[in-house]
Structures are given as structure tokens and as C-alpha cells.
CSV table of C-alpha atoms and ligand atoms in Angstrom, one decimal:
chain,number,residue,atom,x,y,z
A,1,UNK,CA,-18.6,-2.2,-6.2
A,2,UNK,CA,-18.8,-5.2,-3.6
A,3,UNK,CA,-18.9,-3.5,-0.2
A,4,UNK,CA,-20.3,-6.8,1.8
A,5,UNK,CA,-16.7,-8.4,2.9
A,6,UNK,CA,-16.7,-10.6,6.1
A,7,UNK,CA,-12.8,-8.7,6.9
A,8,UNK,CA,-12.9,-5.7,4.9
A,9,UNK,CA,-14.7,-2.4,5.1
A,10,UNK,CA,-15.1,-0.9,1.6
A,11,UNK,CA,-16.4,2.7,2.0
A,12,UNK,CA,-16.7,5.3,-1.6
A,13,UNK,CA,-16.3,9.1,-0.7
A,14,UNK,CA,-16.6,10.7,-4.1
A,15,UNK,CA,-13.3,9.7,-5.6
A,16,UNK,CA,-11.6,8.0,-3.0
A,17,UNK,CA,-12.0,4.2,-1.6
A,18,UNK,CA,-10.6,3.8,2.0
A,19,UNK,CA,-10.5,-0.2,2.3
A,20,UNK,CA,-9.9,-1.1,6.0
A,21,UNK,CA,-9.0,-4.6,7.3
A,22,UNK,CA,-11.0,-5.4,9.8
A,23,UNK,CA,-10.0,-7.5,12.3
A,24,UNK,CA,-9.9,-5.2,15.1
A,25,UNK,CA,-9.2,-8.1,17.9
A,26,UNK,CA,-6.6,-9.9,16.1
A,27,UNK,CA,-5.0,-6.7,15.4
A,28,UNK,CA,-6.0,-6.9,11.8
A,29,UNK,CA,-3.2,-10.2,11.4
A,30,UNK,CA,-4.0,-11.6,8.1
A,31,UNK,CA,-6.5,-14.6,8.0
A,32,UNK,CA,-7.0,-16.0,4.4
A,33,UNK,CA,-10.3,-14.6,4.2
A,34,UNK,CA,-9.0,-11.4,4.7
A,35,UNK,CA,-6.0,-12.0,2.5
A,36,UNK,CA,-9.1,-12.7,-0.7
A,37,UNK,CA,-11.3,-10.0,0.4
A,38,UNK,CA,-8.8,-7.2,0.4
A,39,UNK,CA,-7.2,-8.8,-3.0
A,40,UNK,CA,-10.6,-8.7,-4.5
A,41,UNK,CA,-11.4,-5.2,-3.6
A,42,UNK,CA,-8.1,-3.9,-5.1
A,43,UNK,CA,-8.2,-5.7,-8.2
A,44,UNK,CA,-11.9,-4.1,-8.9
A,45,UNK,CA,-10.7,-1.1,-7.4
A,46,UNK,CA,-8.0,-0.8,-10.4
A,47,UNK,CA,-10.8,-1.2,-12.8
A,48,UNK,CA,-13.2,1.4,-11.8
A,49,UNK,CA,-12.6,4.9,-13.4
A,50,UNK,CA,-15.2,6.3,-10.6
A,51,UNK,CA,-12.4,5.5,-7.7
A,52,UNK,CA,-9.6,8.0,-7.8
A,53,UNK,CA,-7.6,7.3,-4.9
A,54,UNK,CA,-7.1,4.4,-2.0
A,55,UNK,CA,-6.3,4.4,1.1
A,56,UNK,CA,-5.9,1.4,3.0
A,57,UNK,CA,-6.0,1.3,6.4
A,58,UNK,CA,-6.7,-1.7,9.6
A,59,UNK,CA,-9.8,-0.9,12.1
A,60,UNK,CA,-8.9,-0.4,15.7
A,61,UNK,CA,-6.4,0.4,17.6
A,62,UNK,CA,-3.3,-1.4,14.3
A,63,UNK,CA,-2.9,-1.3,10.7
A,64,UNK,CA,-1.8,-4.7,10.8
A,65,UNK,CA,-0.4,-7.4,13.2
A,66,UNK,CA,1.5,-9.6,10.3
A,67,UNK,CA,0.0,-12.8,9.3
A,68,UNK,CA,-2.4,-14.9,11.8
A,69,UNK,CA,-0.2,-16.3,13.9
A,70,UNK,CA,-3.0,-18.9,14.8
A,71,UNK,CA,-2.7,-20.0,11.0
A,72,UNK,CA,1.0,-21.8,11.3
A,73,UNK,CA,0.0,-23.3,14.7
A,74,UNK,CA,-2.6,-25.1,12.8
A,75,UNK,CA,0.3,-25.6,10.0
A,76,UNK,CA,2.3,-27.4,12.6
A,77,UNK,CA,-0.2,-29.7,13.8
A,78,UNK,CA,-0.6,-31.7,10.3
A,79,UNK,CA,1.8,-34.1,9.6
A,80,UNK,CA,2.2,-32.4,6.0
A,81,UNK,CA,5.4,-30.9,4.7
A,82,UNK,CA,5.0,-27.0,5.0
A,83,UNK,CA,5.7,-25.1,1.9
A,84,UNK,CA,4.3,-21.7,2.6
A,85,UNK,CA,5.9,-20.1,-0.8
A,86,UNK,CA,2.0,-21.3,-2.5
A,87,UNK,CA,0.3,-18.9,0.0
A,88,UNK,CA,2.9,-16.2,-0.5
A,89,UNK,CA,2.0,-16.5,-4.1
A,90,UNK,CA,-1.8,-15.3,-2.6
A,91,UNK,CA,0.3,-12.4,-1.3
A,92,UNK,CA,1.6,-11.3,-4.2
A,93,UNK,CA,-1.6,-10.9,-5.9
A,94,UNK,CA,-2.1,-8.6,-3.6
A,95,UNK,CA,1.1,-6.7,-3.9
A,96,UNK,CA,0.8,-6.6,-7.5
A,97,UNK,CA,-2.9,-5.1,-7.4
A,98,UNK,CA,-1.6,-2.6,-5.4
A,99,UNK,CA,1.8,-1.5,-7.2
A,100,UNK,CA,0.2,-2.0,-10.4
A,101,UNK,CA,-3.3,0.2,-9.1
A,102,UNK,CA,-3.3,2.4,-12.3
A,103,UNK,CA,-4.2,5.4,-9.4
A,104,UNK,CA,-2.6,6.4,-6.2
A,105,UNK,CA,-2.7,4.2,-3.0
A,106,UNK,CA,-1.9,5.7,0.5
A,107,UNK,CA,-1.2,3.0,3.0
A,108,UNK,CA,-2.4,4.8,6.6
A,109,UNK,CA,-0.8,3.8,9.7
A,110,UNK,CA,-1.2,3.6,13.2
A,111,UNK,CA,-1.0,1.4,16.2
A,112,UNK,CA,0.6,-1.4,15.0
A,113,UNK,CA,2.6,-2.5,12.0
A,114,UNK,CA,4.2,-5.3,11.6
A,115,UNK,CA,5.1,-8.5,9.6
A,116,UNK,CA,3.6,-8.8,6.3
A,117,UNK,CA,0.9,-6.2,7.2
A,118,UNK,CA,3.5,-3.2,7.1
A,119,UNK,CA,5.5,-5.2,4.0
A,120,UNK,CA,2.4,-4.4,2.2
A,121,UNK,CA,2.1,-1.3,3.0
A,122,UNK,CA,5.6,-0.5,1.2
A,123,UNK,CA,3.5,-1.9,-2.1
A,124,UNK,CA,1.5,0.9,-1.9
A,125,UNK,CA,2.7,4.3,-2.9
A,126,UNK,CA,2.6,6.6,0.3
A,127,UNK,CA,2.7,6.3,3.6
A,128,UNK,CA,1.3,8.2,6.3
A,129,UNK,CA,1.6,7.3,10.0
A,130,UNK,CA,0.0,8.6,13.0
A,131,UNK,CA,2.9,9.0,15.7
A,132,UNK,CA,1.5,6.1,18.3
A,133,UNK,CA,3.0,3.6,15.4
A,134,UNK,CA,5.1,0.9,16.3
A,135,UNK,CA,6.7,-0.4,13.4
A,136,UNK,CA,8.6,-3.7,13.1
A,137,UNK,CA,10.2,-5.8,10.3
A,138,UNK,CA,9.1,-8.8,12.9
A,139,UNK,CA,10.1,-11.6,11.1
A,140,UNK,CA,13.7,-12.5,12.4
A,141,UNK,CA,12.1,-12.6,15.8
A,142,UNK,CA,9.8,-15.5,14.8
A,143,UNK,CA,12.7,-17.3,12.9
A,144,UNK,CA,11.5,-16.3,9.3
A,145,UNK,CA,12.5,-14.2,6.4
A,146,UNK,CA,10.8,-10.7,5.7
A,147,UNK,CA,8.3,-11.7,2.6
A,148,UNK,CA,5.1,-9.8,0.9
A,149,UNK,CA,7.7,-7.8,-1.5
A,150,UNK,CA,9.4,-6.4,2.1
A,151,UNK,CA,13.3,-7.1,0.8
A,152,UNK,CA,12.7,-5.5,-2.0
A,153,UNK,CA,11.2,-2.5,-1.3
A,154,UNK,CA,12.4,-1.2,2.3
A,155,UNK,CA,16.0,-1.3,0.6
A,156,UNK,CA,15.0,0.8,-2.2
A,157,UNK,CA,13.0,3.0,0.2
A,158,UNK,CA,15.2,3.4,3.0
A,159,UNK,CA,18.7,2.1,1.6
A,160,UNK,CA,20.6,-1.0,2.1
A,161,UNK,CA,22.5,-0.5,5.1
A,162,UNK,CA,19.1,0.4,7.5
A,163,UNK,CA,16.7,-2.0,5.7
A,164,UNK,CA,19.5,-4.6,7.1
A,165,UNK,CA,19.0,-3.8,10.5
A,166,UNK,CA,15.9,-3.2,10.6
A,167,UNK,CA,15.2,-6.5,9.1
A,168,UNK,CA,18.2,-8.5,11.0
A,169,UNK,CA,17.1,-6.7,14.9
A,170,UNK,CA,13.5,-7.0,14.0
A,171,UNK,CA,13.3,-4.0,16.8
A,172,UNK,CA,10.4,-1.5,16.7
A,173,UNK,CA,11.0,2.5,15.4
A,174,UNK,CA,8.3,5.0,15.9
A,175,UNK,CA,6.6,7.1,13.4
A,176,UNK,CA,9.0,10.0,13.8
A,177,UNK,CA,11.8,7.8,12.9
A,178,UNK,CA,9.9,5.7,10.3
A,179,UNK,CA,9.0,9.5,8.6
A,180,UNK,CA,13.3,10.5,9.1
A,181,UNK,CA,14.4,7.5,7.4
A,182,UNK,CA,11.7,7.8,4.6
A,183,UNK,CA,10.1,4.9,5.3
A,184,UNK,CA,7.1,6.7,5.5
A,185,UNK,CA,6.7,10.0,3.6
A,186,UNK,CA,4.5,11.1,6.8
A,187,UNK,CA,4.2,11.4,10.6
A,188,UNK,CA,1.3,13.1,12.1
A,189,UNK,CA,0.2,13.4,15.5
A,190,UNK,CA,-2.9,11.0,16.4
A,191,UNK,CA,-5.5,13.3,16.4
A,192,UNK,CA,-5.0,14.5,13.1
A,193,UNK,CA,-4.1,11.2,11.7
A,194,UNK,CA,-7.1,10.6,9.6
A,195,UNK,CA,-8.1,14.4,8.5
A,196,UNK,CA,-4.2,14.6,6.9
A,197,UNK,CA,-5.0,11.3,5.3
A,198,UNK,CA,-8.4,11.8,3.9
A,199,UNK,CA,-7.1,15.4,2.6
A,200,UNK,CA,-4.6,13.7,1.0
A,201,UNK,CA,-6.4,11.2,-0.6
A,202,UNK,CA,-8.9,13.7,-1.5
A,203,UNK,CA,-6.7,15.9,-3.4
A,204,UNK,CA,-5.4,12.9,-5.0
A,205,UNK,CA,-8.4,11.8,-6.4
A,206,UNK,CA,-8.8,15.5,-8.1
A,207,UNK,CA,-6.0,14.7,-9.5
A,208,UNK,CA,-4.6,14.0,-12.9
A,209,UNK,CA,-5.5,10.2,-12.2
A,210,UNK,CA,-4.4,9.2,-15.9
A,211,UNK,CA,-0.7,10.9,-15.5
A,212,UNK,CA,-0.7,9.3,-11.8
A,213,UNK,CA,-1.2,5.7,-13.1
A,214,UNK,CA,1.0,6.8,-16.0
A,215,UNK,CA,3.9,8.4,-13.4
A,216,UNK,CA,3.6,4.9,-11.1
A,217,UNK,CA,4.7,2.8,-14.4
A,218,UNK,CA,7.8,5.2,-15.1
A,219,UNK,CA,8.8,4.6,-11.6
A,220,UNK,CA,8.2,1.2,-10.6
A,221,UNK,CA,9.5,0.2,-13.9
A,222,UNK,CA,12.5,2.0,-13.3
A,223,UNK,CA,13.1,0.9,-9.8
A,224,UNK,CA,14.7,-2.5,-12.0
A,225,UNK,CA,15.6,-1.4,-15.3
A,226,UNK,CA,18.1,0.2,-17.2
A,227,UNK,CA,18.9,4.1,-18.5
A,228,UNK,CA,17.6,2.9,-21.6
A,229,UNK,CA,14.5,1.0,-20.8
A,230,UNK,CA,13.5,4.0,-18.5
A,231,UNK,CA,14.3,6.8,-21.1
A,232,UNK,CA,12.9,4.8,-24.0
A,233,UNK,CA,9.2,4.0,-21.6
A,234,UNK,CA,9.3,7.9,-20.6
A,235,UNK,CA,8.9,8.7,-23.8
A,236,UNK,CA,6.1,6.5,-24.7
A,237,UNK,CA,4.5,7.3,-21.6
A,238,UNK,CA,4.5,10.8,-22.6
A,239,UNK,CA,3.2,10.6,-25.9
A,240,UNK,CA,0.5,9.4,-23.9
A,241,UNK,CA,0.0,11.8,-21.3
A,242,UNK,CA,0.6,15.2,-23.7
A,243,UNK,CA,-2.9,13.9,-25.5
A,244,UNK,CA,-5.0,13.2,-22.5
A,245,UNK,CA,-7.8,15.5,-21.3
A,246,UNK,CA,-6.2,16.2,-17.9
A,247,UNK,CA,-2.8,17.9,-20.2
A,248,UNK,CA,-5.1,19.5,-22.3
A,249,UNK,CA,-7.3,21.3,-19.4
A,250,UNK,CA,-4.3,22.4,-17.9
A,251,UNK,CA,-3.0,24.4,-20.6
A,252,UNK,CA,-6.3,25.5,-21.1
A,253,UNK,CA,-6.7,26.3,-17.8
A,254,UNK,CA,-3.5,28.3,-17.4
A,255,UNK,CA,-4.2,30.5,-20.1
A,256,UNK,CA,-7.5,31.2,-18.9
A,257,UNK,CA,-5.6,32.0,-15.5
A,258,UNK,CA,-7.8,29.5,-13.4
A,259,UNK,CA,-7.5,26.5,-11.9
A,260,UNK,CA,-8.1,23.1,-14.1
A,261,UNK,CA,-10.7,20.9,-13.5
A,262,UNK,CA,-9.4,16.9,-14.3
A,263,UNK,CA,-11.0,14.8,-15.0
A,264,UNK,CA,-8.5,12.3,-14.4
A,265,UNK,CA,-8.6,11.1,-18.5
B,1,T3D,O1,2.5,-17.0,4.1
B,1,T3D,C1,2.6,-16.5,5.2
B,1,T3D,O2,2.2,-17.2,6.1
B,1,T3D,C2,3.2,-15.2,5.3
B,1,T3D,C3,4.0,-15.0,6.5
B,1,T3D,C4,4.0,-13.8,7.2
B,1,T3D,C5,4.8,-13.7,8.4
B,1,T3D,C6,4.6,-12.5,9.2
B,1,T3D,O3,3.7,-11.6,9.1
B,1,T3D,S1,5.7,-12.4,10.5
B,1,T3D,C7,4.9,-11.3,11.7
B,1,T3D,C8,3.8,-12.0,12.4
B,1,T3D,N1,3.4,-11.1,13.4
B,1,T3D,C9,3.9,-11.0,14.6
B,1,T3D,O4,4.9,-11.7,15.0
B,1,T3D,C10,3.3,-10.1,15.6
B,1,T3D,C11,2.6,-10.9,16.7
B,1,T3D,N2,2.0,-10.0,17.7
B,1,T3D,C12,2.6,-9.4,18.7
B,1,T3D,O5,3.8,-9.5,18.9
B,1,T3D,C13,1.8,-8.4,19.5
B,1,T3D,O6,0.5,-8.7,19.4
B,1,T3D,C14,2.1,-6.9,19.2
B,1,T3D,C15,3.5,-6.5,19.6
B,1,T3D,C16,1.9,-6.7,17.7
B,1,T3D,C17,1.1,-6.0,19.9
B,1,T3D,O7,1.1,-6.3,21.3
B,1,T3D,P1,-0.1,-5.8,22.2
B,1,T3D,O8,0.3,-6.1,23.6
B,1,T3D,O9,-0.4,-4.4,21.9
B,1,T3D,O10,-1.4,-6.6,21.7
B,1,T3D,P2,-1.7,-8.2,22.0
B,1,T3D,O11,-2.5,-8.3,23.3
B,1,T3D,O12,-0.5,-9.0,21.9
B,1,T3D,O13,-2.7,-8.5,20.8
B,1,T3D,C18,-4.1,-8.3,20.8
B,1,T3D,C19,-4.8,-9.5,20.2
B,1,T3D,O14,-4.3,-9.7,18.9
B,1,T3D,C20,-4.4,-10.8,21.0
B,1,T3D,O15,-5.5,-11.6,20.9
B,1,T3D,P3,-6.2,-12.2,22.2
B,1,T3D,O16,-5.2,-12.8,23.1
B,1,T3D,O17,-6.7,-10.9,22.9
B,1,T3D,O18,-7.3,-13.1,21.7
B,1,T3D,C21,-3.3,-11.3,20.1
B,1,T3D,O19,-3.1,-12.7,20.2
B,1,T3D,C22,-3.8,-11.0,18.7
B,1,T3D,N3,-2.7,-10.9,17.7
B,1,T3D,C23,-1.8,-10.0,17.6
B,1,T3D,N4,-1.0,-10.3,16.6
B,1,T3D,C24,-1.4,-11.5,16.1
B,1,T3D,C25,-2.6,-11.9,16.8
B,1,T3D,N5,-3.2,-13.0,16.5
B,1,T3D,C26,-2.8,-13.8,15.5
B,1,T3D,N6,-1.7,-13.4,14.8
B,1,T3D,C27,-1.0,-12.3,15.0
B,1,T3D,N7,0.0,-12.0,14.2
């Protein structure tokens, strides 16, 4: 596993990988470099049967300040037509590698998150958020639309009508909010902010990682399919899961009246 990014720390605790983008001055904005690294370290993250769980998480005192705003200042210097939907597709490598993360991903924030940053966060698949957050769908302020996957997850999280305003006042909520709304499934205070997260991530990774992966297709392919589709998927997903290991150990298990031991296969 690479663990020598410029932007990203990369650190293995048994099962789980907490990548943390670090760009404590800037806030942890999004430089490209950053953008790669973090893409790069979730792709092979997906592909090693060693890492259980992620967590992602910014250094400092933010998860994320949005995308470098230094970045479009050099933009608007060239005299060259901006089309900034080529570096969102960059973006949604990253969303993808996320979403698609056979394993769980817990997004962990605090400080700061805004922009982009906390639109990626809603590609992974929970949230927790220590209660100094400050969370903003920023983009209306600086005259854009909300992108990295943000429309169409925050409606699907939070439901139409709030996602609107949230995206339309671009004003700040806290964590307690964020965790009433069920933006974030979590709000803890600051001091306990990282022991909740690594406790979750750790009983994640003891997990039944092969169901987990198997439970994130069912319901990110349902979020945009039909009755049919889901019930048809659920069924092959099933067939799956009923011969794995991790199935087979629990019913072992449970007779045996212990607790199982998965493997996550
Ligand atoms: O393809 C694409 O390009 C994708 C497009 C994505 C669009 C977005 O992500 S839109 C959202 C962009 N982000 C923002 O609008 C947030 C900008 N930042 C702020 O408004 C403030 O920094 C905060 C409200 C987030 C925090 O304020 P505060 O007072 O706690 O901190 P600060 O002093 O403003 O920031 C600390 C440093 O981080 C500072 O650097 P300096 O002056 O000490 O050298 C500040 O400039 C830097 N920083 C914060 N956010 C960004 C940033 N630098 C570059 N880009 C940023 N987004």
C-alpha cells in the first residue's frame, strides 16, 4: 500500500485505513495533487482484502475548505475559455471510488466543511461530525452550482425541500443540525470526535465486509432504479451472500452460542 503522498496521510490500523487530506493551512481545499493522491489511495484501497473500513478525514483544524480557491484565480488569468466540467470528471473518479468502495467508508468531520470537500463526503457512506462543524453547501455564494455528486445526494439524504435551501442560502448549519436533518448520521462532542470514529470504523472492519460491499450495491443501486431492478439484484445479491464464509460462521456461531468471527469473505 503507497503511504508516501505529498497531500494525503495513509495510515493502516489492522483493518481500517484512515486517509486524511492534508493541507492543514489551506484548510485541506482541494489542489489537483491532492484531488490524484486521495483518488489513488481509494481506488487501491477498494482492491485490498487486508483494509476493512475507511475513514477519511482533513488534518487540522477542517475536513475540507472546497476546492483551491487559488486554482480559478489562476483559471481567470489565461486568456483560455474555462470549461471546468473536464476537472469535475477528476472528481468523479473520486466519487465513484468511494460509492463503489466494495467496504464501508466513514467520512469524519470537523471544523470546516464546505464546497466540494463536504459534497464528497455524502459519497461516502456515513457521516460523523464533531459538534465545532460548520457546514456549508458554499457554492451559491461564489456564483456556482453545487457539483462533486452534491445535487444528487443531499436530496436523497436530507429531502428535496431542505437540500434546496441549503444549496440556494449557501448558509452554514452546525453538527447538531447536520445530525437532525440526517445529513450526518452523527454528532459528537469534540473531544470524543475521533475515539467514536475510530470505534466505529473498527467494528466495521470486524465486520461482514463481503455482505457490507454486497448491502452498498443493493442500495446505491436502488437509490435510481425500479421495484423490479431492486427486487430482481436483491436476489442475486443474496444468493451470493447465503454462500459466503461470513453467513456460514454466523449460523455456526449461533448454534454454538458464541459470537462469530468474520472474516469478511
Ligand atoms: O472543478 C472544480 O473546480 C470544482 C469546484 C468546486 C467548487 C467549490 O468547492 S465551491 C467552495 C469553495 N470554498 C469556499 O468558498 C470556502 C472558502 N473559504 C472560506 O470561506 C473560509 O476560509 C472559511 C469560512 C471556510 C473558514 O474561514 P476561517 O476564518 O476559519 O479561515 P481562513 O482564515 O479563511 O482560512 C485559513 C487559510 O485557508 C487561509 O489561508 P491564508 O490566508 O492563511 O494563507 C485561506 O485563504 C485558506 N483557504 C480556506 N479556504 C480555501 C483556502 N485557500 C484556497 N481555497 C479555499 N477554498
Amino acid at each position: 500500500m503507497q503511504t508516501d503522498y505529498q497531500y494525503v496521510l495513509a495510515q493502516r490500523d489492522g483493518g481500517v485505513l484512515t486517509l486524511t487530506m492534508n493541507r492543514p493551512e489551506k484548510l485541506n481545499a482541494f489542489n489537483d495533487v491532492m484531488l490524484q493522491e486521495l483518488t489513488e489511495a481509494a481506488e487501491e484501497a477498494a482492491e485490498n482484502e487486508a483494509i476493512r473500513c475507511v475513514v477519511l478525514t482533513g488534518a487540522g483544524r477542517a475536513f475540507g475548505a472546497g476546492q483551491d480557491l487559488s486554482a480559478f484565480a489562476a483559471r481567470e488569468e489565461t486568456q483560455e475559455p474555462i470549461k471546468v466540467s473536464d476537472h469535475l470528471e477528476k472528481y468523479h473518479r473520486l466519487i465513484r471510488a468511494l460509492s463503489g468502495m466494495p467496504k464501508p467508508v466513514i467520512a469524519a468531520l470537523h471544523g470546516v466543511a464546505t464546497g466540494i470537500s463536504l459534497n464528497i463526503a455524502f459519497s461516502c457512506d456515513l457521516r460523523i461530525a464533531a459538534d465545532n462543524v460548520r457546514i456549508s453547501e458554499a457554492f451559491a455564494r461564489i456564483g456556482l452550482v453545487p457539483d462533486g455528486g452534491g445535487a444528487y445526494y443531499l436530496q436523497r439524504l436530507i429531502g428535496f425541500g431542505k437540500a434546496l435551501e441549503l444549496m440556494l442560502l449557501a448558509e452554514e448549519i452546525n453538527g447538531q443540525e447536520a445530525e437532525r436533518l440526517g445529513l450526518v448520521n452523527k454528532c459528537v462532542p469534540l473531544a470524543d470526535f475521533e475515539a467514536t470514529t475510530y470505534a466505529l470504523a473498527q467494528r466495521l472492519a470486524q465486520g461482514p465486509t463481503k455482505a457490507y460491499g454486497m448491502i452498498k450495491e443493493l442500495m446505491y443501486t436502488s437509490l435510481s432504479s425500479d421495484l423490479q431492478t431492486s427486487l430482481k439484484l436483491e436476489g442475486e445479491l443474496q444468493d451470493i451472500a447465503i454462500a459466503s464464509d461470513d453467513h456460514r460462521e454466523n449460523v455456526k456461531a449461533f448454534l454454538q452460542k458464541r459470537a462469530p468471527r468474520y472474516t469478511g469473505k
